[in-house]
Coordinates of C-alpha atoms and ligand atoms in Angstrom, one line a residue:
M1 CA 0.0 0.0 0.0
N2 CA 1.0 3.6 -0.4
V3 CA 1.8 4.5 3.1
A4 CA 2.4 8.2 2.3
S5 CA -1.1 8.6 1.0
T6 CA -2.5 8.1 4.5
I7 CA -0.3 10.7 6.1
K8 CA -1.8 14.1 6.6
P9 CA 0.2 17.1 5.2
A10 CA 2.8 18.6 7.6
A11 CA 0.9 21.9 7.5
T12 CA -1.7 20.5 9.9
L13 CA 1.0 19.7 12.5
P14 CA 1.3 22.2 15.4
N15 CA 4.3 24.4 15.5
R16 CA 3.8 26.8 18.3
M17 CA 3.7 26.6 22.1
V18 CA 0.8 27.6 24.3
I19 CA 1.7 30.3 26.9
G20 CA -0.7 32.6 28.7
G21 CA -3.6 31.6 26.4
R22 CA -1.6 32.4 23.2
L23 CA 0.1 30.3 20.5
V24 CA 3.7 31.5 20.6
E25 CA 7.2 30.9 19.2
A26 CA 10.3 30.8 21.3
R27 CA 11.6 34.3 22.2
S28 CA 14.8 33.5 20.4
G29 CA 12.9 32.4 17.3
K30 CA 14.8 29.1 17.5
T31 CA 13.2 25.8 16.5
F32 CA 14.2 22.2 16.4
N33 CA 13.2 19.3 14.1
V34 CA 10.8 16.5 14.9
E35 CA 11.3 13.3 13.0
N36 CA 9.2 10.3 12.0
P37 CA 11.2 7.3 13.5
A38 CA 9.8 4.9 10.9
T39 CA 11.5 6.9 8.1
G40 CA 14.0 9.3 9.7
E41 CA 12.2 12.2 7.9
V42 CA 11.6 15.6 9.4
I43 CA 7.9 16.0 9.8
A44 CA 7.7 19.3 11.8
T45 CA 9.6 22.0 13.5
V46 CA 8.7 23.3 17.0
P47 CA 9.9 26.1 19.2
D48 CA 13.2 25.5 21.1
A49 CA 12.2 26.9 24.5
H50 CA 14.9 28.1 26.9
A51 CA 14.9 29.7 30.4
A52 CA 13.3 32.9 29.2
D53 CA 10.3 31.1 27.6
I54 CA 10.0 28.8 30.7
D55 CA 9.9 31.9 32.8
L56 CA 7.0 33.3 30.8
A57 CA 5.1 30.1 31.0
V58 CA 5.6 29.7 34.7
R59 CA 4.7 33.3 35.4
A60 CA 1.5 32.9 33.3
A61 CA 0.6 29.9 35.4
R62 CA 1.5 31.6 38.6
E63 CA -0.6 34.7 37.7
S64 CA -3.6 32.5 36.8
F65 CA -3.3 30.6 40.0
D66 CA -2.9 33.7 42.2
Q67 CA -6.0 35.2 40.6
G68 CA -7.9 31.9 41.2
A69 CA -8.8 31.8 37.5
W70 CA -9.3 28.1 37.6
W71 CA -9.3 26.7 41.2
K72 CA -11.8 29.3 42.4
L73 CA -14.3 28.1 39.8
R74 CA -17.0 25.9 41.2
Y75 CA -15.7 22.3 40.9
S76 CA -18.7 21.4 38.7
D77 CA -17.7 24.2 36.3
R78 CA -14.2 22.9 36.2
A79 CA -15.5 19.4 35.5
E80 CA -17.7 20.8 32.7
I81 CA -14.7 22.4 31.0
L82 CA -12.6 19.2 31.3
W83 CA -15.5 17.2 30.0
R84 CA -15.8 19.6 27.0
L85 CA -12.0 19.2 26.4
A86 CA -12.6 15.4 26.3
D87 CA -15.4 15.9 23.8
I88 CA -13.2 18.1 21.6
L89 CA -10.4 15.5 21.8
Q90 CA -12.8 12.8 20.9
A91 CA -14.0 14.7 17.9
N92 CA -10.4 15.0 16.7
A93 CA -9.3 11.6 17.9
E94 CA -8.4 10.4 14.4
E95 CA -6.2 13.3 13.7
L96 CA -4.5 13.0 17.1
A97 CA -3.8 9.3 16.5
H98 CA -2.3 10.1 13.1
I99 CA 0.0 12.7 14.6
E100 CA 1.0 10.3 17.4
T101 CA 1.9 7.6 14.9
L102 CA 4.0 10.0 12.8
D103 CA 5.7 11.4 15.8
N104 CA 6.3 8.3 17.9
G105 CA 6.2 5.5 15.3
M106 CA 3.7 3.3 17.1
K107 CA 1.2 1.6 14.9
L108 CA -2.0 3.5 14.2
A109 CA -4.2 1.0 16.0
D110 CA -2.1 1.4 19.2
A111 CA -2.1 5.2 18.8
T112 CA -5.9 5.1 18.5
A113 CA -6.2 3.1 21.7
F114 CA -3.7 5.4 23.5
V115 CA -5.6 8.5 22.4
R116 CA -8.8 6.9 23.6
G117 CA -7.1 6.1 26.9
G118 CA -5.9 9.7 27.3
I119 CA -9.4 11.0 26.7
G120 CA -10.7 8.5 29.2
S121 CA -8.3 9.9 31.8
I122 CA -9.6 13.4 31.3
R123 CA -13.2 12.1 31.7
T124 CA -12.1 10.1 34.8
F125 CA -10.6 13.1 36.5
A126 CA -13.4 15.4 35.4
G127 CA -15.6 12.9 37.3
I128 CA -13.7 13.1 40.5
C129 CA -13.2 16.9 40.5
G130 CA -14.4 18.1 44.0
K131 CA -14.7 14.6 45.4
L132 CA -11.5 14.7 47.3
H133 CA -12.2 16.9 50.3
G134 CA -11.3 17.5 53.9
R135 CA -12.8 16.0 57.1
T136 CA -13.9 17.0 60.5
A137 CA -12.9 15.5 63.8
E138 CA -14.0 15.7 67.4
V139 CA -11.4 18.1 68.9
S140 CA -11.3 19.6 72.4
G141 CA -8.8 21.0 74.9
P142 CA -9.0 21.8 78.6
G143 CA -11.8 24.2 79.0
M144 CA -11.9 24.8 75.2
E145 CA -14.3 23.9 72.5
F146 CA -13.3 23.7 68.8
H147 CA -14.8 23.3 65.5
A148 CA -11.9 21.7 63.6
F149 CA -11.7 20.7 60.0
S150 CA -9.3 20.0 57.2
L151 CA -9.3 21.4 53.7
R152 CA -7.7 20.0 50.5
E153 CA -6.3 22.7 48.3
P154 CA -4.5 22.6 45.0
V155 CA -0.8 22.7 45.5
G156 CA -0.3 25.6 43.1
V157 CA 1.8 25.7 39.9
A158 CA 2.5 22.2 38.6
A159 CA 5.3 21.3 36.2
L160 CA 4.5 18.2 34.2
I161 CA 7.3 16.5 32.3
T162 CA 6.6 13.5 30.1
P163 CA 8.6 11.0 28.1
W164 CA 8.2 9.9 24.4
N165 CA 6.8 6.4 24.7
G166 CA 3.2 7.2 25.3
P167 CA 3.2 11.0 24.7
F168 CA -0.5 11.8 24.4
T169 CA -1.9 9.5 27.0
M170 CA 0.7 10.5 29.6
A171 CA 0.2 14.2 28.9
C172 CA -3.5 13.7 29.3
T173 CA -3.3 11.8 32.5
K174 CA -0.9 14.2 34.3
S175 CA -2.8 17.2 33.0
A176 CA -6.2 15.8 34.0
M177 CA -5.0 15.1 37.6
A178 CA -3.4 18.5 38.0
L179 CA -6.3 20.4 36.5
A180 CA -8.9 18.4 38.4
A181 CA -7.1 19.3 41.6
G182 CA -7.2 23.0 40.6
C183 CA -3.6 23.5 39.8
S184 CA -2.2 25.7 37.0
V185 CA 0.1 23.8 34.7
V186 CA 3.2 24.0 32.6
L187 CA 3.6 20.8 30.5
K188 CA 6.8 19.9 28.8
P189 CA 6.7 16.9 26.5
A190 CA 9.8 15.0 25.4
E191 CA 11.8 16.6 22.7
Q192 CA 11.3 13.5 20.5
T193 CA 7.5 13.6 20.6
P194 CA 6.1 17.1 21.3
L195 CA 3.2 17.2 18.8
T196 CA 0.2 15.8 20.5
A197 CA 0.9 17.7 23.7
L198 CA 0.9 21.0 21.6
K199 CA -2.5 19.9 20.2
L200 CA -3.7 19.2 23.7
G201 CA -2.8 22.8 24.6
E202 CA -4.6 24.2 21.7
Y203 CA -7.7 22.2 22.4
A204 CA -7.6 23.1 26.1
L205 CA -7.9 26.8 25.0
E206 CA -10.8 25.9 22.7
A207 CA -12.5 24.1 25.6
G208 CA -12.4 27.2 27.7
I209 CA -9.6 26.6 30.2
P210 CA -8.7 30.1 31.2
A211 CA -5.6 31.7 29.7
G212 CA -2.5 30.9 31.7
V213 CA -3.9 27.8 33.4
F214 CA -2.6 25.3 30.9
N215 CA 0.7 26.1 29.2
V216 CA 2.7 23.8 26.9
V217 CA 6.4 24.4 26.2
T218 CA 8.6 22.4 23.9
G219 CA 12.4 22.1 24.3
F220 CA 15.2 19.9 25.5
G221 CA 15.6 18.4 28.9
E222 CA 18.7 20.3 29.9
T223 CA 17.6 23.7 28.5
A224 CA 13.9 23.6 29.0
G225 CA 13.1 20.8 31.6
A226 CA 15.9 21.8 34.0
P227 CA 14.9 25.5 34.3
L228 CA 11.3 24.5 34.6
C229 CA 12.1 22.3 37.6
A230 CA 14.4 24.9 39.1
H231 CA 11.9 27.8 38.7
P232 CA 11.1 29.3 42.1
E233 CA 7.4 29.7 41.2
V234 CA 6.9 26.0 40.5
D235 CA 5.3 24.3 43.6
K236 CA 5.1 20.7 42.3
I237 CA 6.9 18.6 39.8
S238 CA 5.3 15.5 38.3
F239 CA 7.9 13.7 36.2
T240 CA 7.7 10.5 34.1
G241 CA 11.0 9.4 32.6
S242 CA 14.3 7.7 33.4
T243 CA 15.4 7.0 37.0
V244 CA 18.7 8.9 36.3
V245 CA 16.9 12.2 35.4
G246 CA 14.3 11.6 38.2
K247 CA 17.1 11.6 40.8
Q248 CA 18.6 14.8 39.3
I249 CA 15.2 16.5 39.6
M250 CA 14.7 15.3 43.2
K251 CA 17.9 17.1 44.1
V252 CA 16.9 20.3 42.4
A253 CA 13.4 20.1 44.1
A254 CA 15.0 19.7 47.5
D255 CA 16.2 23.3 47.5
R256 CA 12.7 24.7 47.9
M257 CA 11.1 21.5 49.2
K258 CA 9.0 21.3 46.1
R259 CA 6.4 18.6 46.0
V260 CA 7.5 15.7 43.6
S261 CA 6.0 12.7 42.0
F262 CA 8.1 10.3 39.9
E263 CA 7.1 7.5 37.5
L264 CA 10.5 6.0 36.5
G265 CA 12.0 2.9 35.0
G266 CA 11.6 -0.7 35.6
K267 CA 12.9 -4.2 35.1
S268 CA 9.7 -6.2 35.7
P269 CA 9.8 -9.9 36.4
V270 CA 7.2 -12.3 35.0
F271 CA 6.7 -15.9 36.4
I272 CA 5.1 -18.8 34.5
F273 CA 4.3 -21.7 36.7
E274 CA 3.9 -25.3 35.6
D275 CA 0.1 -25.2 36.0
A276 CA -0.4 -22.0 33.8
D277 CA -2.6 -22.2 30.8
L278 CA 0.1 -22.0 28.2
E279 CA -2.3 -21.4 25.3
Q280 CA -3.1 -18.0 26.8
T281 CA 0.1 -17.4 28.7
I282 CA 2.6 -17.6 25.9
P283 CA 1.0 -14.8 23.7
A284 CA 0.3 -12.7 26.8
A285 CA 3.9 -12.9 28.0
A286 CA 5.2 -12.2 24.5
M287 CA 3.1 -9.0 24.2
G288 CA 4.0 -8.1 27.8
I289 CA 7.5 -7.3 26.5
F290 CA 7.0 -6.7 22.8
R291 CA 4.1 -4.2 23.0
N292 CA 5.2 -0.7 21.9
S293 CA 8.5 -2.3 20.8
G294 CA 9.4 -2.8 24.5
Q295 CA 9.3 0.9 25.1
V296 CA 7.0 0.5 28.1
C297 CA 8.1 1.4 31.6
F298 CA 6.4 -1.7 33.1
A299 CA 7.4 -4.0 30.2
G300 CA 7.7 -7.6 31.5
S301 CA 11.3 -7.9 30.5
R302 CA 12.6 -10.7 32.8
L303 CA 10.8 -14.0 32.2
Y304 CA 11.1 -16.9 34.7
V305 CA 9.6 -20.2 33.6
H306 CA 9.2 -23.4 35.7
D307 CA 11.6 -25.9 34.2
K308 CA 8.9 -28.3 33.2
S309 CA 7.4 -25.6 30.8
Y310 CA 10.6 -23.9 29.9
D311 CA 11.3 -25.3 26.5
R312 CA 7.7 -24.9 25.3
V313 CA 7.5 -21.3 26.5
V314 CA 10.8 -20.3 25.0
S315 CA 10.0 -21.8 21.6
G316 CA 6.4 -20.4 21.7
I317 CA 7.5 -16.9 22.5
S318 CA 10.3 -17.0 19.9
E319 CA 7.9 -18.2 17.3
I320 CA 5.6 -15.3 18.0
A321 CA 8.6 -12.9 18.0
G322 CA 9.7 -14.2 14.6
K323 CA 6.3 -13.6 13.0
I324 CA 5.8 -10.0 14.2
R325 CA 5.8 -7.7 11.2
L326 CA 7.8 -4.6 11.8
G327 CA 7.0 -1.5 9.7
D328 CA 5.6 2.0 9.4
G329 CA 2.9 2.5 11.9
M330 CA 0.6 3.9 9.2
D331 CA 0.6 0.6 7.3
P332 CA -2.3 -1.5 8.6
A333 CA -0.2 -4.7 8.0
T334 CA 2.3 -3.5 10.7
D335 CA 2.4 -5.3 14.0
L336 CA 5.1 -3.2 15.6
G337 CA 6.7 0.2 14.8
P338 CA 10.3 1.3 15.2
L339 CA 12.1 2.5 18.3
I340 CA 12.1 6.2 18.9
S341 CA 15.5 7.1 17.6
G342 CA 18.8 5.9 16.2
K343 CA 20.3 6.4 19.6
Q344 CA 17.8 4.1 21.3
Q345 CA 18.3 1.5 18.5
E346 CA 22.1 1.5 19.2
R347 CA 21.5 1.3 23.0
V348 CA 19.2 -1.7 22.7
L349 CA 21.5 -3.6 20.3
G350 CA 24.4 -2.8 22.6
Y351 CA 22.6 -4.6 25.4
V352 CA 22.1 -7.7 23.2
E353 CA 25.7 -7.6 22.2
S354 CA 26.8 -7.4 25.9
G355 CA 24.7 -10.5 26.5
R356 CA 26.3 -12.3 23.6
E357 CA 29.8 -11.4 24.9
A358 CA 28.8 -12.7 28.3
G359 CA 27.8 -16.1 26.8
A360 CA 24.1 -15.7 26.5
E361 CA 22.2 -17.3 23.6
V362 CA 20.1 -15.0 21.3
V363 CA 17.3 -17.4 20.4
T364 CA 15.6 -15.0 18.0
G365 CA 16.0 -11.4 16.8
G366 CA 18.9 -9.4 18.2
A367 CA 19.4 -7.4 15.0
R368 CA 18.2 -4.2 13.3
L369 CA 16.1 -4.3 10.1
D370 CA 17.8 -3.2 6.9
G371 CA 16.5 0.1 5.4
P372 CA 15.3 3.3 6.9
G373 CA 13.8 3.7 10.4
Y374 CA 15.0 2.6 13.8
F375 CA 13.7 -1.0 13.9
V376 CA 14.9 -3.8 16.2
K377 CA 13.7 -7.3 15.7
P378 CA 11.8 -8.7 18.7
T379 CA 14.5 -10.5 20.7
V380 CA 14.5 -13.5 23.0
V381 CA 17.7 -14.2 25.0
A382 CA 18.3 -17.4 26.9
G383 CA 21.2 -18.8 28.8
V384 CA 21.4 -15.6 31.0
N385 CA 22.2 -15.2 34.7
A386 CA 21.3 -12.6 37.3
E387 CA 24.7 -10.9 37.0
M388 CA 24.4 -10.0 33.3
Q389 CA 23.9 -6.4 32.4
L390 CA 20.9 -7.2 30.2
V391 CA 19.2 -8.9 33.1
R392 CA 19.9 -6.1 35.6
E393 CA 19.4 -3.0 33.6
E394 CA 16.3 -1.5 31.9
I395 CA 16.7 -1.9 28.1
F396 CA 13.5 -0.1 27.0
G397 CA 13.4 -2.2 23.8
P398 CA 11.9 -5.4 22.5
V399 CA 14.3 -7.7 24.4
L400 CA 13.2 -10.5 26.7
T401 CA 15.5 -12.5 28.9
V402 CA 14.3 -16.0 29.9
Q403 CA 15.5 -18.2 32.7
P404 CA 14.2 -21.5 34.1
F405 CA 13.3 -21.9 37.8
K406 CA 12.8 -25.0 39.9
E407 CA 10.1 -26.0 42.4
I408 CA 12.3 -25.2 45.4
D409 CA 13.4 -21.7 44.2
D410 CA 12.3 -18.7 46.2
V411 CA 10.7 -16.9 43.2
A412 CA 9.8 -13.8 45.2
A413 CA 13.5 -13.3 46.0
I414 CA 14.4 -13.7 42.4
G415 CA 11.7 -11.2 41.3
N416 CA 12.8 -8.7 44.0
A417 CA 16.5 -8.9 43.2
T418 CA 16.4 -5.5 41.4
R419 CA 16.6 -1.9 42.3
Y420 CA 13.4 -1.4 40.5
G421 CA 9.8 -2.2 41.5
L422 CA 7.3 -1.1 38.9
G423 CA 5.5 -4.2 37.6
A424 CA 5.4 -8.0 38.0
G425 CA 3.5 -10.8 36.3
I426 CA 2.2 -14.2 37.6
Y427 CA 0.8 -16.9 35.4
T428 CA -0.7 -19.8 37.4
R429 CA -4.1 -21.5 38.1
D430 CA -3.3 -21.8 41.8
L431 CA -5.1 -19.0 43.6
S432 CA -3.2 -19.3 46.9
R433 CA 0.1 -19.2 45.1
A434 CA -1.0 -16.1 43.1
H435 CA -2.1 -14.3 46.2
R436 CA 1.0 -15.1 48.2
L437 CA 3.4 -14.2 45.5
A438 CA 1.5 -11.0 44.7
K439 CA 1.9 -9.9 48.3
A440 CA 5.6 -10.9 48.4
L441 CA 6.7 -9.0 45.3
R442 CA 8.0 -5.5 45.9
A443 CA 6.3 -3.9 43.0
G444 CA 3.6 -1.2 42.6
N445 CA 1.6 -3.2 40.0
V446 CA 1.1 -7.0 39.9
W447 CA -0.8 -8.7 37.1
V448 CA -2.1 -12.2 37.5
N449 CA -2.9 -14.2 34.3
N450 CA -2.6 -11.0 32.2
Y451 CA 0.0 -8.3 31.8
G452 CA -0.2 -4.6 31.7
F453 CA -3.9 -3.8 32.0
L454 CA -4.4 -0.4 33.6
D455 CA -7.4 1.6 34.9
R456 CA -7.0 5.2 35.8
M457 CA -9.2 5.0 38.9
L458 CA -6.6 2.8 40.6
P459 CA -3.2 3.9 41.8
F460 CA -0.2 3.3 39.5
G461 CA 3.4 3.7 40.5
G462 CA 6.7 2.1 41.6
Y463 CA 8.4 0.8 44.6
K464 CA 12.1 1.5 45.2
E465 CA 13.9 3.3 42.3
S466 CA 10.8 3.0 40.0
G467 CA 9.2 6.0 41.5
L468 CA 7.7 8.0 44.2
G469 CA 4.0 8.6 44.8
R470 CA 1.2 7.3 42.6
E471 CA -0.8 8.4 39.5
G472 CA -4.4 7.5 39.0
G473 CA -7.5 7.6 41.2
Y474 CA -7.7 9.5 44.4
E475 CA -4.0 9.0 45.1
G476 CA -3.1 10.6 41.9
L477 CA -5.4 13.6 42.5
G478 CA -4.1 13.9 46.1
A479 CA -0.6 14.2 44.8
F480 CA -1.6 17.6 43.4
M481 CA -3.1 18.9 46.7
E482 CA -2.1 20.2 50.1
D483 CA -3.9 19.5 53.3
K484 CA -4.7 22.4 55.6
T485 CA -6.2 22.0 59.0
V486 CA -8.3 24.8 60.6
Y487 CA -8.9 24.9 64.4
M488 CA -11.7 27.4 65.3
K489 CA -12.1 28.0 69.0
L490 CA -15.8 28.4 69.8
Ligands
NAP501 P1 14.3 11.0 30.1 O1 15.5 11.2 29.3 O2 14.4 10.9 31.6 O3 13.3 12.1 29.7 C1 12.0 12.2 30.2 C2 11.6 13.7 30.2 O4 12.4 14.5 31.0 C3 11.7 14.3 28.8 O5 10.7 15.3 28.7 C4 13.1 15.0 28.9 O6 13.2 16.0 28.0 C5 13.0 15.5 30.3 N1 14.3 15.8 30.9 C6 15.6 15.3 30.6 N2 16.5 15.8 31.3 C7 15.9 16.7 32.2 C8 16.4 17.5 33.3 N3 17.6 17.6 33.6 N4 15.4 18.3 33.9 C9 14.1 18.2 33.6 N5 13.7 17.4 32.6 C10 14.5 16.7 31.9 O7 13.6 9.6 29.7 P2 13.4 9.1 28.3 O8 14.6 8.4 27.8 O9 12.8 10.1 27.4 O10 12.2 8.0 28.6 C11 12.4 6.7 28.9 C12 12.4 6.4 30.4 O11 11.2 6.8 30.9 C13 12.6 5.0 30.7 O12 13.5 4.8 31.8 C14 11.2 4.5 31.2 O13 11.2 3.5 32.1 C15 10.7 5.8 31.8 N6 9.2 5.8 31.8 C16 8.5 5.5 33.0 C17 7.2 5.5 33.0 C18 6.4 5.2 34.3 O14 5.3 5.6 34.4 N7 7.0 4.7 35.3 C19 6.4 5.7 31.8 C20 7.1 5.9 30.6 C21 8.5 5.9 30.6 P3 13.9 15.7 26.5 O15 13.3 14.4 26.1 O16 13.4 16.8 25.8 O17 15.3 15.7 26.7
MG502 MG1 15.0 12.0 26.4

């Protein structure tokens, strides 16, 4: 098929930031290129924001917050505007999915599902606007009577920083939580995938979010992200990205005791027991790692299989991996798109190479695809051990390591032998075993007989170096609020 014919002209792609209710260029006039990772072609240019632009955006947010342009609205009015935003996004869902595929490379069907998920987040948080509130308690002192109560207030100006692997849905979820809580926002998407976040900013204005409440800036981590985090008028930083950058931001935030939430990396273990239904388990475990070409923070990247089922599982997953069609996300025949960049492609293949050098066996994949774009074949590596770099470190690509375990092994200890703690998978028909292991695993999300299902009303986040705080549900909303207690002497 002619892939190019399905691609919308570049003229419809956004090229300006949203600051103070206006669409603007960088003050320097500088821009940077955005490329399609399936072809390496430049598809758009966007403003290259630096400290001066960040300052404008933060000040616009601060001013709108101090004036109460958003948080002083009745919560049902805020919900109505968020709901309207969701409707506008829904009406433009096809366009958004196209842009996401061009920008990120993921196949159009996945982009469509992600866009739907992002819109769902906005509806979810529109629905819980005003439903997180304070409480009262019986309070008294010697000879004193009180009426005491607590209030939940928006934390102020929130900086939201997102990565490139699920750009629209993550921008929506963070923005929806922050806005539902009443915060004013500055959103900085990843430099590799800024386009759908810019569209979100434009549609937020159209929906009637007051000027200055929702700002979107585009730029690089060091020159735009860092000054955003360091800005004295930012009260809260919500960051999704690598653990390395998360730690840097935590240090910067410490200076003013800024509130922080982190969703970081992972190296999530998946266990297949001898009683698992292998018909369902093998494809589920395969997609638990290969989905989005492995560029998923909770990807099930370390597979442990009971030795009785080991051979069948390894050959089953390898067979699926070998049949996956890599290609341009716009082509309906494509199963999986490329990695985000040439740099990421090199990184992922470097890990496979390190495994080979250490004596591991690459059962399938382990190579790039000839031609343009940053493709890596779905890869299964066996013959690994816990000391190998590719078992210990997050690869963020379509690379699965597989190891057998025996009846007597302490599988929880094997799963927990990592500095990460984002996800874990358990495939078994034994309910007691599933419950016990789910409790014993030090991970924020445990999936039993499925992998990776998420619902935005439930908390999502990581133990240990996988993050701090939770997104989703009341916990996610609460992360954008302060508690205040008022004691009134009667
Ligand atoms: P990254 O390099 O940490 O970038 C994430 C975001 O932070 C980008 O917007 C980046 O901007 C910005 N940034 C970089 N340096 C910064 C600094 N010094 N100060 C402020 N902001 C800065 O991560 P990535 O490589 O793009 O994304 C992959 C990582 O994200 C993986 O480790 C993955 O596990 C993690 N992730 C976690 C979750 C989760 O929910 N737990 C979800 C998705 C991804 P630029 O891109 O413009 O440089
Ligand atoms: Mg980056």
